[in-house]
Amino acid sequence: MFKFLFARKDGEVKQESQREVAERALEELNTILSGLDPKPAVQINMATGQIDVTWPDQMPDEALALPAPAEGTSDAIEDIAKQVEEAVEAKAA
């Protein structure tokens, strides 16, 4: 991805035509869309020429991230913090 940004140090940066940029972007988009299940909706606004993709709530690579804390976790953390504070106060007294 973005191979065009990294030129060899001894060479020139290759200029891409608009067609080459569009073809590369379309190829990358199609690669991403092919890996999604269910497939997102793709709309084309003919008046503006804009393409809109309705992305899923969670992408596959986002599913690999750490899960959100379970419900009630913040209450347990607050309880532990309160116990620590009480222990520190008791030790100081």
Short mmCIF file of N, CA and C in Angstrom, two decimals:
data_model
loop_
_atom_site.label_atom_id
_atom_site.label_comp_id
_atom_site.label_asym_id
_atom_site.label_seq_id
_atom_site.Cartn_x
_atom_site.Cartn_y
_atom_site.Cartn_z
N MET A 1 0.85 -1.17 0.00
CA MET A 1 0.00 0.00 0.00
C MET A 1 0.89 1.24 0.00
N PHE A 2 0.58 2.21 -0.75
CA PHE A 2 1.32 3.46 -0.86
C PHE A 2 2.76 3.25 -1.28
N LYS A 3 2.98 2.28 -2.14
CA LYS A 3 4.33 2.02 -2.63
C LYS A 3 4.89 3.22 -3.37
N PHE A 4 4.03 4.03 -3.96
CA PHE A 4 4.47 5.17 -4.74
C PHE A 4 5.16 6.22 -3.87
N LEU A 5 4.95 6.19 -2.55
CA LEU A 5 5.57 7.17 -1.67
C LEU A 5 7.04 6.88 -1.41
N PHE A 6 7.42 5.63 -1.53
CA PHE A 6 8.76 5.23 -1.17
C PHE A 6 9.59 4.97 -2.43
N ALA A 7 10.36 5.94 -2.81
CA ALA A 7 11.21 5.78 -3.99
C ALA A 7 12.60 5.35 -3.53
N ARG A 8 13.32 4.74 -4.44
CA ARG A 8 14.70 4.41 -4.12
C ARG A 8 15.46 5.70 -3.93
N LYS A 9 16.44 5.68 -3.04
CA LYS A 9 17.18 6.90 -2.74
C LYS A 9 18.00 7.36 -3.93
N ASP A 10 18.43 6.44 -4.76
CA ASP A 10 19.24 6.82 -5.91
C ASP A 10 18.41 7.08 -7.16
N GLY A 11 17.10 6.89 -7.07
CA GLY A 11 16.25 7.06 -8.24
C GLY A 11 15.29 8.23 -8.06
N GLU A 12 14.53 8.46 -9.09
CA GLU A 12 13.53 9.52 -9.05
C GLU A 12 12.20 8.96 -8.57
N VAL A 13 11.38 9.85 -8.03
CA VAL A 13 10.03 9.47 -7.65
C VAL A 13 9.21 9.38 -8.93
N LYS A 14 8.50 8.27 -9.08
CA LYS A 14 7.70 8.07 -10.28
C LYS A 14 6.41 8.88 -10.18
N GLN A 15 6.14 9.67 -11.17
CA GLN A 15 4.90 10.44 -11.24
C GLN A 15 3.79 9.51 -11.74
N GLU A 16 2.66 9.51 -11.03
CA GLU A 16 1.52 8.70 -11.44
C GLU A 16 0.50 9.59 -12.13
N SER A 17 -0.08 9.04 -13.18
CA SER A 17 -1.16 9.76 -13.85
C SER A 17 -2.44 9.59 -13.02
N GLN A 18 -3.43 10.39 -13.31
CA GLN A 18 -4.70 10.26 -12.60
C GLN A 18 -5.29 8.87 -12.80
N ARG A 19 -5.14 8.31 -13.98
CA ARG A 19 -5.65 6.96 -14.26
C ARG A 19 -4.94 5.94 -13.38
N GLU A 20 -3.62 6.04 -13.25
CA GLU A 20 -2.88 5.09 -12.42
C GLU A 20 -3.28 5.21 -10.94
N VAL A 21 -3.48 6.44 -10.47
CA VAL A 21 -3.91 6.66 -9.09
C VAL A 21 -5.29 6.04 -8.88
N ALA A 22 -6.21 6.28 -9.81
CA ALA A 22 -7.57 5.76 -9.69
C ALA A 22 -7.58 4.23 -9.75
N GLU A 23 -6.80 3.65 -10.65
CA GLU A 23 -6.74 2.19 -10.76
C GLU A 23 -6.16 1.56 -9.49
N ARG A 24 -5.12 2.18 -8.93
CA ARG A 24 -4.51 1.67 -7.71
C ARG A 24 -5.50 1.77 -6.54
N ALA A 25 -6.18 2.91 -6.43
CA ALA A 25 -7.15 3.09 -5.34
C ALA A 25 -8.30 2.09 -5.47
N LEU A 26 -8.79 1.87 -6.69
CA LEU A 26 -9.87 0.92 -6.90
C LEU A 26 -9.42 -0.50 -6.56
N GLU A 27 -8.21 -0.85 -6.93
CA GLU A 27 -7.68 -2.18 -6.62
C GLU A 27 -7.59 -2.37 -5.10
N GLU A 28 -7.11 -1.35 -4.39
CA GLU A 28 -7.01 -1.44 -2.93
C GLU A 28 -8.40 -1.54 -2.29
N LEU A 29 -9.36 -0.76 -2.78
CA LEU A 29 -10.72 -0.79 -2.25
C LEU A 29 -11.35 -2.16 -2.49
N ASN A 30 -11.18 -2.71 -3.69
CA ASN A 30 -11.73 -4.03 -3.99
C ASN A 30 -11.10 -5.11 -3.12
N THR A 31 -9.81 -4.98 -2.81
CA THR A 31 -9.15 -5.93 -1.92
C THR A 31 -9.77 -5.89 -0.54
N ILE A 32 -10.03 -4.70 -0.03
CA ILE A 32 -10.65 -4.55 1.29
C ILE A 32 -12.07 -5.10 1.27
N LEU A 33 -12.86 -4.73 0.25
CA LEU A 33 -14.25 -5.16 0.18
C LEU A 33 -14.37 -6.68 0.05
N SER A 34 -13.43 -7.30 -0.64
CA SER A 34 -13.51 -8.75 -0.82
C SER A 34 -13.30 -9.50 0.49
N GLY A 35 -12.63 -8.89 1.46
CA GLY A 35 -12.38 -9.54 2.73
C GLY A 35 -13.47 -9.33 3.76
N LEU A 36 -14.50 -8.57 3.42
CA LEU A 36 -15.56 -8.30 4.39
C LEU A 36 -16.74 -9.23 4.18
N ASP A 37 -17.32 -9.64 5.30
CA ASP A 37 -18.53 -10.46 5.23
C ASP A 37 -19.41 -10.06 6.41
N PRO A 38 -20.56 -9.56 6.23
CA PRO A 38 -21.29 -9.34 4.99
C PRO A 38 -20.70 -8.16 4.22
N LYS A 39 -20.95 -8.18 2.94
CA LYS A 39 -20.44 -7.14 2.05
C LYS A 39 -21.15 -5.82 2.33
N PRO A 40 -20.41 -4.71 2.39
CA PRO A 40 -21.04 -3.41 2.62
C PRO A 40 -21.73 -2.91 1.36
N ALA A 41 -22.68 -1.99 1.57
CA ALA A 41 -23.37 -1.38 0.43
C ALA A 41 -22.48 -0.29 -0.16
N VAL A 42 -22.45 -0.22 -1.47
CA VAL A 42 -21.69 0.81 -2.17
C VAL A 42 -22.66 1.60 -3.03
N GLN A 43 -22.70 2.92 -2.82
CA GLN A 43 -23.59 3.78 -3.60
C GLN A 43 -22.76 4.77 -4.41
N ILE A 44 -23.25 5.09 -5.58
CA ILE A 44 -22.62 6.10 -6.42
C ILE A 44 -23.64 7.20 -6.65
N ASN A 45 -23.28 8.42 -6.27
CA ASN A 45 -24.13 9.58 -6.49
C ASN A 45 -23.77 10.14 -7.87
N MET A 46 -24.64 9.91 -8.83
CA MET A 46 -24.35 10.33 -10.21
C MET A 46 -24.30 11.84 -10.36
N ALA A 47 -25.00 12.57 -9.50
CA ALA A 47 -25.00 14.03 -9.60
C ALA A 47 -23.64 14.61 -9.20
N THR A 48 -23.03 14.03 -8.16
CA THR A 48 -21.75 14.56 -7.68
C THR A 48 -20.56 13.71 -8.09
N GLY A 49 -20.81 12.47 -8.49
CA GLY A 49 -19.73 11.56 -8.86
C GLY A 49 -19.04 10.95 -7.65
N GLN A 50 -19.62 11.11 -6.46
CA GLN A 50 -19.02 10.59 -5.23
C GLN A 50 -19.43 9.14 -5.01
N ILE A 51 -18.51 8.38 -4.42
CA ILE A 51 -18.76 6.98 -4.07
C ILE A 51 -18.85 6.92 -2.55
N ASP A 52 -19.88 6.25 -2.03
CA ASP A 52 -20.06 6.11 -0.59
C ASP A 52 -20.15 4.63 -0.26
N VAL A 53 -19.43 4.23 0.78
CA VAL A 53 -19.45 2.85 1.24
C VAL A 53 -20.03 2.83 2.64
N THR A 54 -21.02 1.98 2.87
CA THR A 54 -21.60 1.81 4.20
C THR A 54 -20.78 0.73 4.90
N TRP A 55 -19.82 1.18 5.73
CA TRP A 55 -18.90 0.26 6.40
C TRP A 55 -19.59 -0.45 7.54
N PRO A 56 -19.16 -1.67 7.86
CA PRO A 56 -19.73 -2.38 9.01
C PRO A 56 -19.31 -1.69 10.31
N ASP A 57 -20.01 -1.99 11.39
CA ASP A 57 -19.67 -1.39 12.68
C ASP A 57 -18.27 -1.77 13.12
N GLN A 58 -17.83 -2.98 12.79
CA GLN A 58 -16.51 -3.43 13.19
C GLN A 58 -15.82 -4.09 12.00
N MET A 59 -14.63 -3.59 11.67
CA MET A 59 -13.84 -4.17 10.59
C MET A 59 -13.08 -5.37 11.14
N PRO A 60 -12.68 -6.32 10.27
CA PRO A 60 -11.99 -7.53 10.75
C PRO A 60 -10.73 -7.23 11.56
N ASP A 61 -9.95 -6.22 11.17
CA ASP A 61 -8.74 -5.93 11.93
C ASP A 61 -9.06 -5.29 13.28
N GLU A 62 -10.19 -4.63 13.38
CA GLU A 62 -10.60 -4.06 14.66
C GLU A 62 -11.05 -5.16 15.62
N ALA A 63 -11.52 -6.26 15.09
CA ALA A 63 -11.94 -7.37 15.93
C ALA A 63 -10.74 -8.02 16.62
N LEU A 64 -9.54 -7.79 16.10
CA LEU A 64 -8.34 -8.35 16.69
C LEU A 64 -7.85 -7.53 17.88
N ALA A 65 -8.37 -6.32 18.03
CA ALA A 65 -7.97 -5.45 19.14
C ALA A 65 -8.52 -6.00 20.45
N LEU A 66 -8.03 -5.44 21.53
CA LEU A 66 -8.51 -5.88 22.84
C LEU A 66 -10.00 -5.62 22.98
N PRO A 67 -10.73 -6.50 23.62
CA PRO A 67 -12.17 -6.31 23.77
C PRO A 67 -12.47 -5.16 24.74
N ALA A 68 -13.65 -4.61 24.60
CA ALA A 68 -14.08 -3.54 25.50
C ALA A 68 -14.26 -4.12 26.90
N PRO A 69 -14.03 -3.31 27.93
CA PRO A 69 -14.21 -3.82 29.28
C PRO A 69 -15.64 -4.30 29.50
N ALA A 70 -15.78 -5.35 30.27
CA ALA A 70 -17.11 -5.89 30.55
C ALA A 70 -17.89 -4.92 31.44
N GLU A 71 -19.20 -5.04 31.38
CA GLU A 71 -20.04 -4.19 32.21
C GLU A 71 -19.74 -4.48 33.68
N GLY A 72 -19.75 -3.43 34.48
CA GLY A 72 -19.49 -3.58 35.90
C GLY A 72 -18.01 -3.51 36.25
N THR A 73 -17.16 -3.49 35.24
CA THR A 73 -15.72 -3.43 35.50
C THR A 73 -15.34 -2.13 36.18
N SER A 74 -15.95 -1.03 35.75
CA SER A 74 -15.61 0.27 36.35
C SER A 74 -16.01 0.30 37.82
N ASP A 75 -17.11 -0.36 38.19
CA ASP A 75 -17.52 -0.43 39.60
C ASP A 75 -16.48 -1.21 40.41
N ALA A 76 -16.00 -2.31 39.87
CA ALA A 76 -15.00 -3.11 40.56
C ALA A 76 -13.71 -2.33 40.73
N ILE A 77 -13.33 -1.56 39.71
CA ILE A 77 -12.11 -0.75 39.80
C ILE A 77 -12.27 0.32 40.88
N GLU A 78 -13.44 0.95 40.92
CA GLU A 78 -13.69 1.96 41.95
C GLU A 78 -13.64 1.34 43.35
N ASP A 79 -14.18 0.12 43.51
CA ASP A 79 -14.14 -0.56 44.80
C ASP A 79 -12.70 -0.85 45.22
N ILE A 80 -11.89 -1.30 44.29
CA ILE A 80 -10.49 -1.60 44.59
C ILE A 80 -9.76 -0.31 44.97
N ALA A 81 -10.01 0.77 44.22
CA ALA A 81 -9.37 2.05 44.53
C ALA A 81 -9.76 2.53 45.92
N LYS A 82 -11.02 2.36 46.28
CA LYS A 82 -11.49 2.77 47.62
C LYS A 82 -10.80 1.93 48.70
N GLN A 83 -10.65 0.62 48.47
CA GLN A 83 -9.98 -0.25 49.43
C GLN A 83 -8.51 0.16 49.61
N VAL A 84 -7.87 0.52 48.51
CA VAL A 84 -6.47 0.95 48.58
C VAL A 84 -6.37 2.25 49.38
N GLU A 85 -7.26 3.20 49.11
CA GLU A 85 -7.25 4.45 49.85
C GLU A 85 -7.46 4.20 51.34
N GLU A 86 -8.40 3.35 51.68
CA GLU A 86 -8.66 3.03 53.09
C GLU A 86 -7.44 2.37 53.75
N ALA A 87 -6.78 1.50 53.02
CA ALA A 87 -5.60 0.82 53.56
C ALA A 87 -4.47 1.82 53.77
N VAL A 88 -4.31 2.76 52.86
CA VAL A 88 -3.26 3.78 53.00
C VAL A 88 -3.57 4.67 54.19
N GLU A 89 -4.83 5.08 54.34
CA GLU A 89 -5.22 5.92 55.47
C GLU A 89 -5.04 5.18 56.78
N ALA A 90 -5.39 3.91 56.84
CA ALA A 90 -5.25 3.12 58.06
C ALA A 90 -3.79 2.95 58.44
N LYS A 91 -2.92 2.79 57.46
CA LYS A 91 -1.50 2.62 57.71
C LYS A 91 -0.88 3.93 58.17
N ALA A 92 -1.38 5.07 57.65
CA ALA A 92 -0.85 6.37 58.02
C ALA A 92 -1.30 6.77 59.43
N ALA A 93 -2.41 6.23 59.89
CA ALA A 93 -2.97 6.62 61.21
C ALA A 93 -2.31 5.92 62.35
#
